[in-house]
XYZ file of C-alpha atoms in Angstrom:
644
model
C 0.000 0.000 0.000
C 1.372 3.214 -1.026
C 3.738 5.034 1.936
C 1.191 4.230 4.825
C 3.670 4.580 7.370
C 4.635 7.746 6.160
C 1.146 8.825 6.111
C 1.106 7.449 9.815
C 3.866 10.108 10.526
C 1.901 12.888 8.828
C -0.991 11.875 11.043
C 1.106 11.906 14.083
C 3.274 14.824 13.144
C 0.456 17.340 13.728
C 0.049 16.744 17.186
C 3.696 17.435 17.924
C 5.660 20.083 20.205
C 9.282 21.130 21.684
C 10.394 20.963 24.673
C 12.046 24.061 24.915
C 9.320 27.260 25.488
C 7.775 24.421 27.252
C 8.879 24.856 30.724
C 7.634 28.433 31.103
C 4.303 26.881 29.055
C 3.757 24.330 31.279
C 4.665 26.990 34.772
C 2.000 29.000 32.956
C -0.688 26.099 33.476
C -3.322 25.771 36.665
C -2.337 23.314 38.540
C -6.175 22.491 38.206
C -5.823 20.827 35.054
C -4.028 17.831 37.002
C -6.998 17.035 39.324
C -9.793 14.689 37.823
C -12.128 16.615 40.590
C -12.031 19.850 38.798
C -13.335 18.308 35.252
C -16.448 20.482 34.398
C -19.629 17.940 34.866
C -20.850 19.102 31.331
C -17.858 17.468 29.825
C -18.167 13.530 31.808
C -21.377 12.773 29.686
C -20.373 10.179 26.940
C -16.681 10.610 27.637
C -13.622 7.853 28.298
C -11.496 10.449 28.424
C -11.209 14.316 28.847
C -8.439 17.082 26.898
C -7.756 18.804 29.407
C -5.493 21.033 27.697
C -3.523 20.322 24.126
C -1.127 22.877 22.228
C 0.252 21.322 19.026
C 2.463 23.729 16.713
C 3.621 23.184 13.219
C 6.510 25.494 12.135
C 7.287 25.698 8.662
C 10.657 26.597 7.831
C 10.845 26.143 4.283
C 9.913 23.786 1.144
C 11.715 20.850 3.365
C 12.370 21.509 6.583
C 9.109 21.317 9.269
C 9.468 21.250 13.127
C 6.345 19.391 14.973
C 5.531 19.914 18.919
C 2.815 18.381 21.114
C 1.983 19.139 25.050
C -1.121 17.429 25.936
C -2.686 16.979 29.551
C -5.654 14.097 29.134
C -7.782 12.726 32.171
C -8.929 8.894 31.568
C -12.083 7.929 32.811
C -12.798 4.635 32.389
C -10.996 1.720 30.736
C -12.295 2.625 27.496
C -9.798 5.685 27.487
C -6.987 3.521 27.708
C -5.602 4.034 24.406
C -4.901 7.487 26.185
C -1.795 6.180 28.387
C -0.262 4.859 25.235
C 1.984 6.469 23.037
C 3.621 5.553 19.370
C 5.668 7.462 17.660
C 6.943 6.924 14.045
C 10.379 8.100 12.464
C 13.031 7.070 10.358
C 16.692 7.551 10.088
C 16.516 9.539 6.075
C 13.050 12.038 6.648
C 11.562 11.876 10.286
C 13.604 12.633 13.810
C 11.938 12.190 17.350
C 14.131 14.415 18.867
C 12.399 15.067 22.466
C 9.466 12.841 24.694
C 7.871 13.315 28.058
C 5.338 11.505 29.692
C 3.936 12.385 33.024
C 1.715 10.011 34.556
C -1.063 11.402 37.922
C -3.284 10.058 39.791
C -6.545 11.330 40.398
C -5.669 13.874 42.987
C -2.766 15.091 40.090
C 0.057 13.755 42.442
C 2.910 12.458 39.999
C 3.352 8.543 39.648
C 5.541 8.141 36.905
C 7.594 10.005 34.662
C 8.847 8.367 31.124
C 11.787 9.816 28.584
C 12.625 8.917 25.039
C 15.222 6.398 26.302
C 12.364 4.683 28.311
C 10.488 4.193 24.538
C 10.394 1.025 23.011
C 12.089 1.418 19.408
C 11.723 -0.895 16.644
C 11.256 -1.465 13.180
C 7.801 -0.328 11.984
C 6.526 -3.864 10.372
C 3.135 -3.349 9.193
C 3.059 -7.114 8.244
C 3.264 -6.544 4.510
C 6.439 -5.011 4.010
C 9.595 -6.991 4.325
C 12.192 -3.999 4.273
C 11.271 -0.961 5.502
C 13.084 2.437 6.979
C 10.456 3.248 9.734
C 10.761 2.483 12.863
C 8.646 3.097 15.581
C 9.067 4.112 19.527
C 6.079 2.764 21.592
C 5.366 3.495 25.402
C 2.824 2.415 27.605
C 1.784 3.551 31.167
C -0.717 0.804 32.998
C -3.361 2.635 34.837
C -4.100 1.057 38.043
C -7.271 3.162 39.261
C -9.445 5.590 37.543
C -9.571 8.696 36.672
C -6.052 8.907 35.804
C -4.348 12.246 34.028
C -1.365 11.730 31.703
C 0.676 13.954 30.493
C 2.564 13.980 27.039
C 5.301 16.986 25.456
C 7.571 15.955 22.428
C 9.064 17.443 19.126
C 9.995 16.136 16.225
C 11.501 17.563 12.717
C 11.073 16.435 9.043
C 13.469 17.435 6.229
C 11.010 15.777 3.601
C 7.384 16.190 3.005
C 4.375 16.133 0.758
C 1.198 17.114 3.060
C 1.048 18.200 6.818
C -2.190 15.786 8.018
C -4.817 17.774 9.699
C -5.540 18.437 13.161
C -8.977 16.380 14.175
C -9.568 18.729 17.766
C -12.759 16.327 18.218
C -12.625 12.653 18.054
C -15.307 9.529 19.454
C -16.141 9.560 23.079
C -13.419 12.098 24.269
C -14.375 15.814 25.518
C -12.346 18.626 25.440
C -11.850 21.349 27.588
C -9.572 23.196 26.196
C -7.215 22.507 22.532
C -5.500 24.533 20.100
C -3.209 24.563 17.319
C -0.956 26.768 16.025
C 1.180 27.151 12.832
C 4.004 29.239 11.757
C 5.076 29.236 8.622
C 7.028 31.130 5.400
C 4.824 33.563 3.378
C 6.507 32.090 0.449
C 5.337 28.178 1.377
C 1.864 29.104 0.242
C 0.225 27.956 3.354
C -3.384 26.574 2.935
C -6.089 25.018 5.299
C -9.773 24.016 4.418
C -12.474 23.716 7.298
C -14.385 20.135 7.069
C -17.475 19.676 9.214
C -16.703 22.785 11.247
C -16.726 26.600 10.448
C -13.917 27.463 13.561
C -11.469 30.514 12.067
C -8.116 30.948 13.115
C -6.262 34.230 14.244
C -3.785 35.112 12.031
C -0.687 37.293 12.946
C 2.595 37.777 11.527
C 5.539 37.507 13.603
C 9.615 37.603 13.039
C 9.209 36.770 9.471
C 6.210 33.923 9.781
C 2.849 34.068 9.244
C 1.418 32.413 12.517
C -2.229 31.130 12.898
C -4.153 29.781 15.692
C -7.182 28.329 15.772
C -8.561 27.343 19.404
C -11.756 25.190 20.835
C -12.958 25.036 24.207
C -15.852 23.371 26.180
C -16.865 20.442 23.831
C -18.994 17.574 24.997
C -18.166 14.235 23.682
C -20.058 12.952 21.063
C -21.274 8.646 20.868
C -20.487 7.732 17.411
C -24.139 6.196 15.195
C -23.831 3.152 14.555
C -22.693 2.815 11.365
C -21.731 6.441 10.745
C -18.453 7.471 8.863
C -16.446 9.489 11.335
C -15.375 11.739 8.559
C -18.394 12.787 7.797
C -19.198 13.076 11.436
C -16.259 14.457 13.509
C -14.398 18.411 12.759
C -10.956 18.294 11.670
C -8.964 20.569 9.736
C -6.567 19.758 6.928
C -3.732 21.675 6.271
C -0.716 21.932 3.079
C 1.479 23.860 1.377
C 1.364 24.846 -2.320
C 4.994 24.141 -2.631
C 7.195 21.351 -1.443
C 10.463 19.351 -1.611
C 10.991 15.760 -0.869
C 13.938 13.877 -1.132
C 15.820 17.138 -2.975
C 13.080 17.408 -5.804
C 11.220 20.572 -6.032
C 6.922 19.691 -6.475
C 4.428 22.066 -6.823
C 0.911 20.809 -5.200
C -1.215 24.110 -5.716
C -3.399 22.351 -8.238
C -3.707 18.650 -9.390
C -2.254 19.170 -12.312
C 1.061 20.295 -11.319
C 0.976 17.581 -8.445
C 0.535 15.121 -10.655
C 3.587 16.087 -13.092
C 5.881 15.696 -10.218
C 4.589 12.434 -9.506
C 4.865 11.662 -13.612
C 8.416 13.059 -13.035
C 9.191 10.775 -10.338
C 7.913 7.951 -12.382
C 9.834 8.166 -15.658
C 12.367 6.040 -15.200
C 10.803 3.113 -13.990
C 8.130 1.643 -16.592
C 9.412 0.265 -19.221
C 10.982 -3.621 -19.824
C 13.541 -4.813 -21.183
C 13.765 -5.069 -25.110
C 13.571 -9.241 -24.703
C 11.092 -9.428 -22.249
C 9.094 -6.866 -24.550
C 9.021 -9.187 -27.190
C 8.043 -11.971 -25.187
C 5.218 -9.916 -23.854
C 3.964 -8.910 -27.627
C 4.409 -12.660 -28.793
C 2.458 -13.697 -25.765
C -0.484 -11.983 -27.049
C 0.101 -11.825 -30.578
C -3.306 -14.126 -31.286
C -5.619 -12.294 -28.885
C -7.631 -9.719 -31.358
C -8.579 -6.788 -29.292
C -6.845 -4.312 -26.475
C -9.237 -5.419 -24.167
C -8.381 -9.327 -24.756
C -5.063 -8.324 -24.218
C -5.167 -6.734 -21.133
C -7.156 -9.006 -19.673
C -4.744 -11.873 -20.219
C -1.666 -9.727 -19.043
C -3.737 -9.237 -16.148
C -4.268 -12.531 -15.318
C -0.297 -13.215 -16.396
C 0.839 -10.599 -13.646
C -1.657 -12.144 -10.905
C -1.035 -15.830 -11.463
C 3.388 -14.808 -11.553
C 3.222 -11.552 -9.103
C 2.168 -11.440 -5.226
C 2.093 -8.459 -3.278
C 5.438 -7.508 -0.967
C 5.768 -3.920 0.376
C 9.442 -2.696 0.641
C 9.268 1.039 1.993
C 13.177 1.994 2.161
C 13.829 6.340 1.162
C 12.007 7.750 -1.350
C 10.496 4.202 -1.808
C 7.545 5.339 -0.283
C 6.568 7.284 -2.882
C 8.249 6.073 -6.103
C 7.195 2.389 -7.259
C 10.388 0.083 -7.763
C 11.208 -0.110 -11.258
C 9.181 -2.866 -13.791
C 11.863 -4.612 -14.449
C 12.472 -5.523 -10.388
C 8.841 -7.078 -10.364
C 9.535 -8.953 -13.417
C 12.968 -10.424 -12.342
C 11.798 -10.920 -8.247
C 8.471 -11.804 -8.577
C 6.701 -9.178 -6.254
C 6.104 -5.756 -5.385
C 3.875 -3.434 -3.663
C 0.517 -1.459 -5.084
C 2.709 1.006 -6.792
C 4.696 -1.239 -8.184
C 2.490 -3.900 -9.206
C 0.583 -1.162 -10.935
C 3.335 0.215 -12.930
C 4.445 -3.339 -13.840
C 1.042 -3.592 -14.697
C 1.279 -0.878 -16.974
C 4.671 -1.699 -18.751
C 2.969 -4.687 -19.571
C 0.342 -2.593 -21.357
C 2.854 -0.367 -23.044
C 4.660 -3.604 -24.582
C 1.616 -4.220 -26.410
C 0.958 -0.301 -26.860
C -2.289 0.196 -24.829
C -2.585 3.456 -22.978
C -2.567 3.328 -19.015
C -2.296 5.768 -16.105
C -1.100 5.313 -12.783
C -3.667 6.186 -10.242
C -3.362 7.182 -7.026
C -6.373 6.766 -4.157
C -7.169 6.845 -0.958
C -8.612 3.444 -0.187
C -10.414 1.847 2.533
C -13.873 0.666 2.774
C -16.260 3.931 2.892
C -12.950 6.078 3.240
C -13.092 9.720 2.739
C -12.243 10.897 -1.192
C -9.818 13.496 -2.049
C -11.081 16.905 -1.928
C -11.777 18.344 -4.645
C -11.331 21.777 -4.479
C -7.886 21.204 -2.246
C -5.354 19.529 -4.309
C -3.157 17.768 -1.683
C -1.467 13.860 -0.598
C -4.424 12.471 1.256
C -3.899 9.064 -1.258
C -2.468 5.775 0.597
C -3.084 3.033 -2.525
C -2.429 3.025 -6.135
C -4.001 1.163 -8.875
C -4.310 1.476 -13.008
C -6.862 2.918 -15.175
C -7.052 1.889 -18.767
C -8.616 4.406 -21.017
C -10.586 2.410 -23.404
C -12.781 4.167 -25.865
C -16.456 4.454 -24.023
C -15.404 2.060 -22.036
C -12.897 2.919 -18.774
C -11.383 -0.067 -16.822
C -10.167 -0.162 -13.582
C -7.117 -2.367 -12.043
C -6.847 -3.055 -8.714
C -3.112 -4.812 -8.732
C -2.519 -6.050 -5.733
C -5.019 -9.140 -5.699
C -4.426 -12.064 -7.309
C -8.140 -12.826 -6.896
C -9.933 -10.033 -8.208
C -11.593 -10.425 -11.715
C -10.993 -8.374 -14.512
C -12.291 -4.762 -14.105
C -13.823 -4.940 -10.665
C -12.638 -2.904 -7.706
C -15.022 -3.644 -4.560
C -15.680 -1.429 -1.901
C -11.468 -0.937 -1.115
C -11.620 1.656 -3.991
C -15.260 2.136 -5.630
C -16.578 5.311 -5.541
C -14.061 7.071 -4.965
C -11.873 10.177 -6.596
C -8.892 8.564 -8.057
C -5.416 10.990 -9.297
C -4.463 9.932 -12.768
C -0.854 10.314 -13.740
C -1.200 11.326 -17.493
C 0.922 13.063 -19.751
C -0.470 16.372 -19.001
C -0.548 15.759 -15.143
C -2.396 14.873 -12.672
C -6.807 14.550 -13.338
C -9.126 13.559 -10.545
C -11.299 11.007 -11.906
C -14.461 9.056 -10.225
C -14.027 5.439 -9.791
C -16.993 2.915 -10.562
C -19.595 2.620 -7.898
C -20.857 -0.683 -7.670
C -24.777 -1.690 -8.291
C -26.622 -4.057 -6.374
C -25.994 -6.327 -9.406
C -22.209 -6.211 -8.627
C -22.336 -7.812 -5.245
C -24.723 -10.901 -5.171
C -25.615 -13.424 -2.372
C -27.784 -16.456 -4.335
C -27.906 -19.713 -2.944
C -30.164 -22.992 -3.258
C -30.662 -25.021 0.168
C -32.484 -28.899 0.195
C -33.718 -29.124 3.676
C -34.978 -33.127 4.710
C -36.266 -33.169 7.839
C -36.821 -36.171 9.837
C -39.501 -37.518 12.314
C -37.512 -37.013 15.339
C -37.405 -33.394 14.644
C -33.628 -33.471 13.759
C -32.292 -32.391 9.809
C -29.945 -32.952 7.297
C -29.044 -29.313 4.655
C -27.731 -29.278 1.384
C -26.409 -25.702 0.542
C -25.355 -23.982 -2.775
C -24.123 -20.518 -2.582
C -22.956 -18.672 -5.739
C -21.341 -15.215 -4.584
C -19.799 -12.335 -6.518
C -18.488 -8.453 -5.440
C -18.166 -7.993 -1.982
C -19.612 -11.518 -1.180
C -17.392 -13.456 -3.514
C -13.949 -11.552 -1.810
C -15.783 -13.101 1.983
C -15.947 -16.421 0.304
C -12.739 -16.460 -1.109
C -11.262 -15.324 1.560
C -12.392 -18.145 4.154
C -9.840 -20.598 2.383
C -7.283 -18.993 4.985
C -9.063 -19.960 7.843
C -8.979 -22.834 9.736
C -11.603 -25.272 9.598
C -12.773 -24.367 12.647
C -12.412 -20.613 11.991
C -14.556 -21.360 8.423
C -17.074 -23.010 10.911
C -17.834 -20.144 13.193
C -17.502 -17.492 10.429
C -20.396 -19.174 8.466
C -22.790 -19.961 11.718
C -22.265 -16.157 12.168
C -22.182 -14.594 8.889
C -25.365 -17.224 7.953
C -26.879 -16.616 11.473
C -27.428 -20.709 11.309
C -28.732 -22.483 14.212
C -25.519 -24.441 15.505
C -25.548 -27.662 13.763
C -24.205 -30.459 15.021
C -22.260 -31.858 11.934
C -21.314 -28.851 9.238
C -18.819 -29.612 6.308
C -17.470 -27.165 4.103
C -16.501 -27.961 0.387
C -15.281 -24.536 -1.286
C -15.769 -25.147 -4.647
C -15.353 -23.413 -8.526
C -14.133 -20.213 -9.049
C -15.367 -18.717 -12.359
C -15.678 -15.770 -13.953
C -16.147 -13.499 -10.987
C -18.339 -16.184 -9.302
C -17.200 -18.243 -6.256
C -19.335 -21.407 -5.620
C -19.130 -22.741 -2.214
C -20.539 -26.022 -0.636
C -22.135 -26.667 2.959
C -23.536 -29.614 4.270
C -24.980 -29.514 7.694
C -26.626 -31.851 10.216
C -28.913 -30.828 13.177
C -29.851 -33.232 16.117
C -33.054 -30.801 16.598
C -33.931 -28.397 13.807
C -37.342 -27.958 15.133
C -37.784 -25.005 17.414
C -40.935 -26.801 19.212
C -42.561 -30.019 19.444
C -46.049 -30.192 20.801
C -48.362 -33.509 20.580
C -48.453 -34.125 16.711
C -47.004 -30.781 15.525
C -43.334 -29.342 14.874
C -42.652 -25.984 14.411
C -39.907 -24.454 12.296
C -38.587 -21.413 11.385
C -38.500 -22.493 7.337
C -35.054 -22.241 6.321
C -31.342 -23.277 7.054
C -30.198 -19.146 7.448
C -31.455 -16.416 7.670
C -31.051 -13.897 4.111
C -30.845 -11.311 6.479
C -29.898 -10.512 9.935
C -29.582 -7.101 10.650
C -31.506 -5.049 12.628
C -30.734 -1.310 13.955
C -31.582 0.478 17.510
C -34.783 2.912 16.845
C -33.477 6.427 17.590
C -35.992 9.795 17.776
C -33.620 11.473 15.601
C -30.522 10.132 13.781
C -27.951 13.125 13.002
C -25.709 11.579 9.973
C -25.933 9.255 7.148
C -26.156 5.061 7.739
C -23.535 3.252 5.451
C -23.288 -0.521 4.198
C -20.691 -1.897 2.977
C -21.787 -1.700 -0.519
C -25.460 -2.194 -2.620
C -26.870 -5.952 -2.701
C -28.508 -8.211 -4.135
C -29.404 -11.307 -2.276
C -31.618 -14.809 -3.308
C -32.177 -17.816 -1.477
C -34.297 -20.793 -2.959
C -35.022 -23.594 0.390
C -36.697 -26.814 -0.476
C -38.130 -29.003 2.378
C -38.761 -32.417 2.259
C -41.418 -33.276 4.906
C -40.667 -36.392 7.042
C -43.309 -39.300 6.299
C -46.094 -39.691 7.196
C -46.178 -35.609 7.862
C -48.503 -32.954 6.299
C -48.373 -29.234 6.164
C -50.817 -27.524 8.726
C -49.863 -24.027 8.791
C -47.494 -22.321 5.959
C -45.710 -18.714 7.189
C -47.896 -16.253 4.987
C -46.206 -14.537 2.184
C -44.186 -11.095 3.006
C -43.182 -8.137 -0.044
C -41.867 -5.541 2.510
C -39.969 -2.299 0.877
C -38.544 0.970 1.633
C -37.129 3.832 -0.229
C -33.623 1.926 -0.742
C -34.466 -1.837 -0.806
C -37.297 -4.454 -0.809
C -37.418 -8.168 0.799
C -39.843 -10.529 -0.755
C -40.472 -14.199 0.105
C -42.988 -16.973 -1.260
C -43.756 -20.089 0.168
C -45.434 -22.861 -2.169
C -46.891 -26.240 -0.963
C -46.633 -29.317 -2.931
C -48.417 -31.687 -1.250
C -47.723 -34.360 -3.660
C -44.180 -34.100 -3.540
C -44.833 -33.374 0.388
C -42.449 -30.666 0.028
C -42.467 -26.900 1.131
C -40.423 -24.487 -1.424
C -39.952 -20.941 -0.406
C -38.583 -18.197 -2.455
C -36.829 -15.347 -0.728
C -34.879 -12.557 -2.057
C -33.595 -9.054 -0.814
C -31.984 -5.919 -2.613
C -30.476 -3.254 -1.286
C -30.021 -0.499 -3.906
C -27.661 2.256 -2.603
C -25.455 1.437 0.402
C -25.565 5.161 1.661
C -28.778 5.546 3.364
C -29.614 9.679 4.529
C -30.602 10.014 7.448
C -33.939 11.516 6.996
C -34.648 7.552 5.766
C -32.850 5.770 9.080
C -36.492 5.442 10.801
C -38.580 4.095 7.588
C -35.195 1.562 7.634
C -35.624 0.793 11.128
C -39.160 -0.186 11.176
C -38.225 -2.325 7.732
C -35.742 -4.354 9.115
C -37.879 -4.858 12.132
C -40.591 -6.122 9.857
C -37.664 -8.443 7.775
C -37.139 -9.779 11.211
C -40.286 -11.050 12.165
C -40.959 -12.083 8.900
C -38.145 -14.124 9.376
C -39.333 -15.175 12.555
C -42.459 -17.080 11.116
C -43.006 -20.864 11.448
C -43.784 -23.406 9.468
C -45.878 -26.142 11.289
C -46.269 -29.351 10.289
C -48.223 -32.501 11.911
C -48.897 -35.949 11.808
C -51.285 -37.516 9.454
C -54.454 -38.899 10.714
């Protein structure tokens, strides 16, 4: 994944401070702050944890030079705040210094316990268990907190001589108050200095001072806010983002004002490193020489590079940014997403179709690029092929995913393409229900003793076929529990797995189950059931009087499930569930059941769509009271008795 742990460091590098101007800071401070006692009652409601006070500072002292500082003062409430007495620092030994740490840790009644110092840190390699050489390192600390409320205290600096973006400062995050927080940047006129407000409309004070612009933006007296379920906190939480227009990393000069000119640095940085040797050229275009169209042909160099490539990260200098040259993946075997992609592509230029390098910022639901403020919020790359009317999308690293598809790791999202000309934002592919189905086939016989056998089919693509493939890694019993779960199955007491084909997009898998007792009640000469092996559904949501933000799936749906029931002998139908088409603005569920009394079998037809996997939330109470109603639809029973 493209330089994650240097985006970590962004992240961490705005909430950084020095230690010196921090002793007469930290004299300046009421001794108040220390004492969980003197927390504001306003402020406990909802909260693990409390700011007391934070100050970070960025000082910008030219295209490549930045100085970070941090002094926070947090009271822990609960065990839930833990992550609070915990800190992790990232760095390297080229970019990224730690150069000062403090940690202070009080009790309740702000009496020191402990006091910690960079040399007490625990410093290792930053392994982010895909990369198998990498430059970062880490330095981790953690305080135990024997009693609540506890109050720890954290100062440190650190400096970068390299960097693209400068993170954002997120004064408000899940479950954590704050009393008082500010931040504060200094910086060259010249730097082009830019910030853009995202779900608040705070203003900063702006001064200029000893050559530097300085701003400072401050918050006080904010409650804690319980994420929605299912909420984005992006969409939910205020942060700030902040960059420069102009920057320098590794000695090369980049202008980021607009997308463009971002992206020709980028283009810049990736001229040398996508093209193949002559031979291997030729052995590319004879490879393909009887496949008739572009498309053919990238769609069987696709398949080449995921059948001979597997995904490796290897983050050392500028690696980070700049994917290791085509010709290393061809000769080792492996890369990362950048340079799997540009492999990817020099394939495609052997054979002279058109490709661009795209760089996203991935992650299920993630938040897109902004628009309207060009900047380095991207952590993945993939490719885009430009074919006439008809744009395809790579996603490099799998060796799993079909042809064209994304899934919900990159759909929907703004991607930068590396052309020519620069950088263009450009909308990846947002998946339709269509994309992501769930259809299956179960043969239910049930016996006279009220026990069952289960035959089940289930043909999944999209987002379902990437779960299904993806259980091949677990362990048997690990595949077991996942599919009780996932299925919401009653516990059988026999259940075999058989994965099975793998075609075109479609992964077939195989369950056969056994049940002591299937049926939920026996009474005289009647069993009842619920009429199926799993439920097609099993969500349901809290009802709220007012939900404040937007409810998100994973992605849109379409699901099926045809059940068959062979009646023991010597049984008859007396009641069948009644027949349910339930809907609401965004999805429907539907289910049939048919008796054929000749065959003495029950069949029942049940499907549900879900048509748009962002649901406003002006709709969260009409979806409430719907998948209430799938419930105890769900819930129904079939009841069958003995013959006379």
């Amino acid at each position: 994944m493209k330089h994650t742990i240097l985006k970590l460091l962004a992240c961490a590098a705005t909430i950084m401070f020095f230690n010196s101007g921090y002793v007469i800071a930290q004299d300046k401070l009421s001794k108040d702050l220390y004492i969980a006692a003197t927390i504001p009652d306003s402020l406990k409601d909802k909260a693990n944890s409390v700011v007391r006070y934070s100050s970070d500072e960025l000082y910008i002292k030219g295209k490549d030079k930045i100085i970070t500082r941090h002094h926070s003062i947090i009271t822990i409430l609960n065990e839930k705040g833990d992550d609070e007495s915990r800190l992790i620092l990232y760095y390297d030994k080229k970019f990224n210094t730690v150069n000062s740490v403090e940690v202070v840790a009080y009790n309740a009644a702000g009496t020191q316990l402990k006091k910690y110092h960079k040399s007490d840190m625990y410093d290792r390699a930053a392994i982010d268990g895909m990369s198998i050489i990498t430059d970062y390192r880490l330095l981790a600390l953690s305080h135990t907190v024997a009693s609540y409320p506890a109050t720890i205290e954290v100062t440190y600096e650190t400096s970068r001589n390299s960097y693209l973006d400068l993170g954002e400062w997120q004064y408000l995050e899940p479950e954590k108050a704050v009393q008082y927080a500010e931040y504060i940047v200094r910086t060259t006129p010249e730097s082009g200095f830019r910030y853009i407000n995202k779900n608040t409309t705070i203003k900063p004070q702006k001064t200029y001072e000893d050559g530097f612009d300085k701003y400072i933006w401050k918050v006080s007296s904010l409650k804690a806010i319980k994420p929605e379920k299912d909420a984005v906190n992006w969409q939910v939480f205020p942060h700030i983002a902040f960059a420069t227009k102009y920057f320098q990393f590794d000695g090369l000069p980049g202008d980021i004002s607009n997308w463009q000119s971002y992206g020709k640095w980028q283009q810049a940085l990736n001229a040398d490193v996508c093209t193949l040797t002559p031979q291997r050229v030729e052995e590319i275009k004879a490879m393909t020489a009887d496949l008739k169209t572009d498309k053919e042909k990238a769609r069987f160099l696709y398949n080449y590079m995921q059948q001979n490539m597997r995904y490796v990260s290897i983050q050392l200098g500028i690696g980070g940014l700049k994917p290791f040259p085509a010709t290393f993946v061809d000769q080792k075997k492996y890369g990362d997403c950048k340079a799997l992609s540009n492999y990817m592509s020099a394939l495609l230029k052997a054979v002279n179709i058109p490709s661009y390098y795209a760089m996203i910022r991935a992650g299920e639901n993630e938040e897109p690029a902004t628009t309207s403020f060009p900047s380095d919020p991207f952590n993945h790359v993939i490719l885009c092929i430009p074919f006439k009317g008809d744009t395809t999308w790579l996603e490099c690293t799998s060796n799993t995913k079909p042809f064209g598809k994304l899934g919900s790791f990159t759909e929907n999202r703004n991607a930068l393409l590396i052309t020519e000309n620069g950088g263009v934002l450009m909308n990846t592919p947002k998946s339709t229900m269509q994309d992501n189905q769930f259809n299956s086939e179960v043969h239910l016989t049930l016996n006279p003793e009220g026990g069952a056998k289960a035959e089940v089919k289930i043909l999944s693509t999209g987002g379902y076929r990437d779960d299904y493939i993806g259980l091949a890694s677990l362990k048997t019993d690990e595949q077991k529990e996942y599919l009780i779960r996932a299925l919401n199955m009653k516990q059988p007491s026999i259940i075999d797995v058989k994965p099975a084909t793998d075609k075109d997009g479609t992964k077939e898998i195989g369950i056969d189950l056994e049940y002591d007792k299937f049926c939920d009640i026996a009474a005289g000469n009647k069993m009842f059931y619920r009429p199926r092996a799993f439920d097609l559904w099993g969500t349901t949501i809290p009802v709220l009087e007012k939900r404040r933000n937007d409810f998100y799936f994973s992605h849109p749906m379409q699901k099926s499930c045809v059940t068959t029931i062979d009646l023991p002998a010597g049984f008859e139908v007396e009641t069948l569930p009644v027949n349910q088409n339930l809907t609401f603005t965004y999805g429907s569920y539907d289910v049939k059941y048919v008796y054929d009394a000749v065959k003495n079998q029950v069949i029942s037809t049940t499907k549900f769509n879900l048509t748009n996997h962002v649901i406003p939330a002006a709709k969260y109470n009409e979806m409430q009271q719907y998948m209430d109603n799938i419930a105890k639809a769900q819930n129904k029973k079939l009841v069958i008795r003995k013959k006379a």
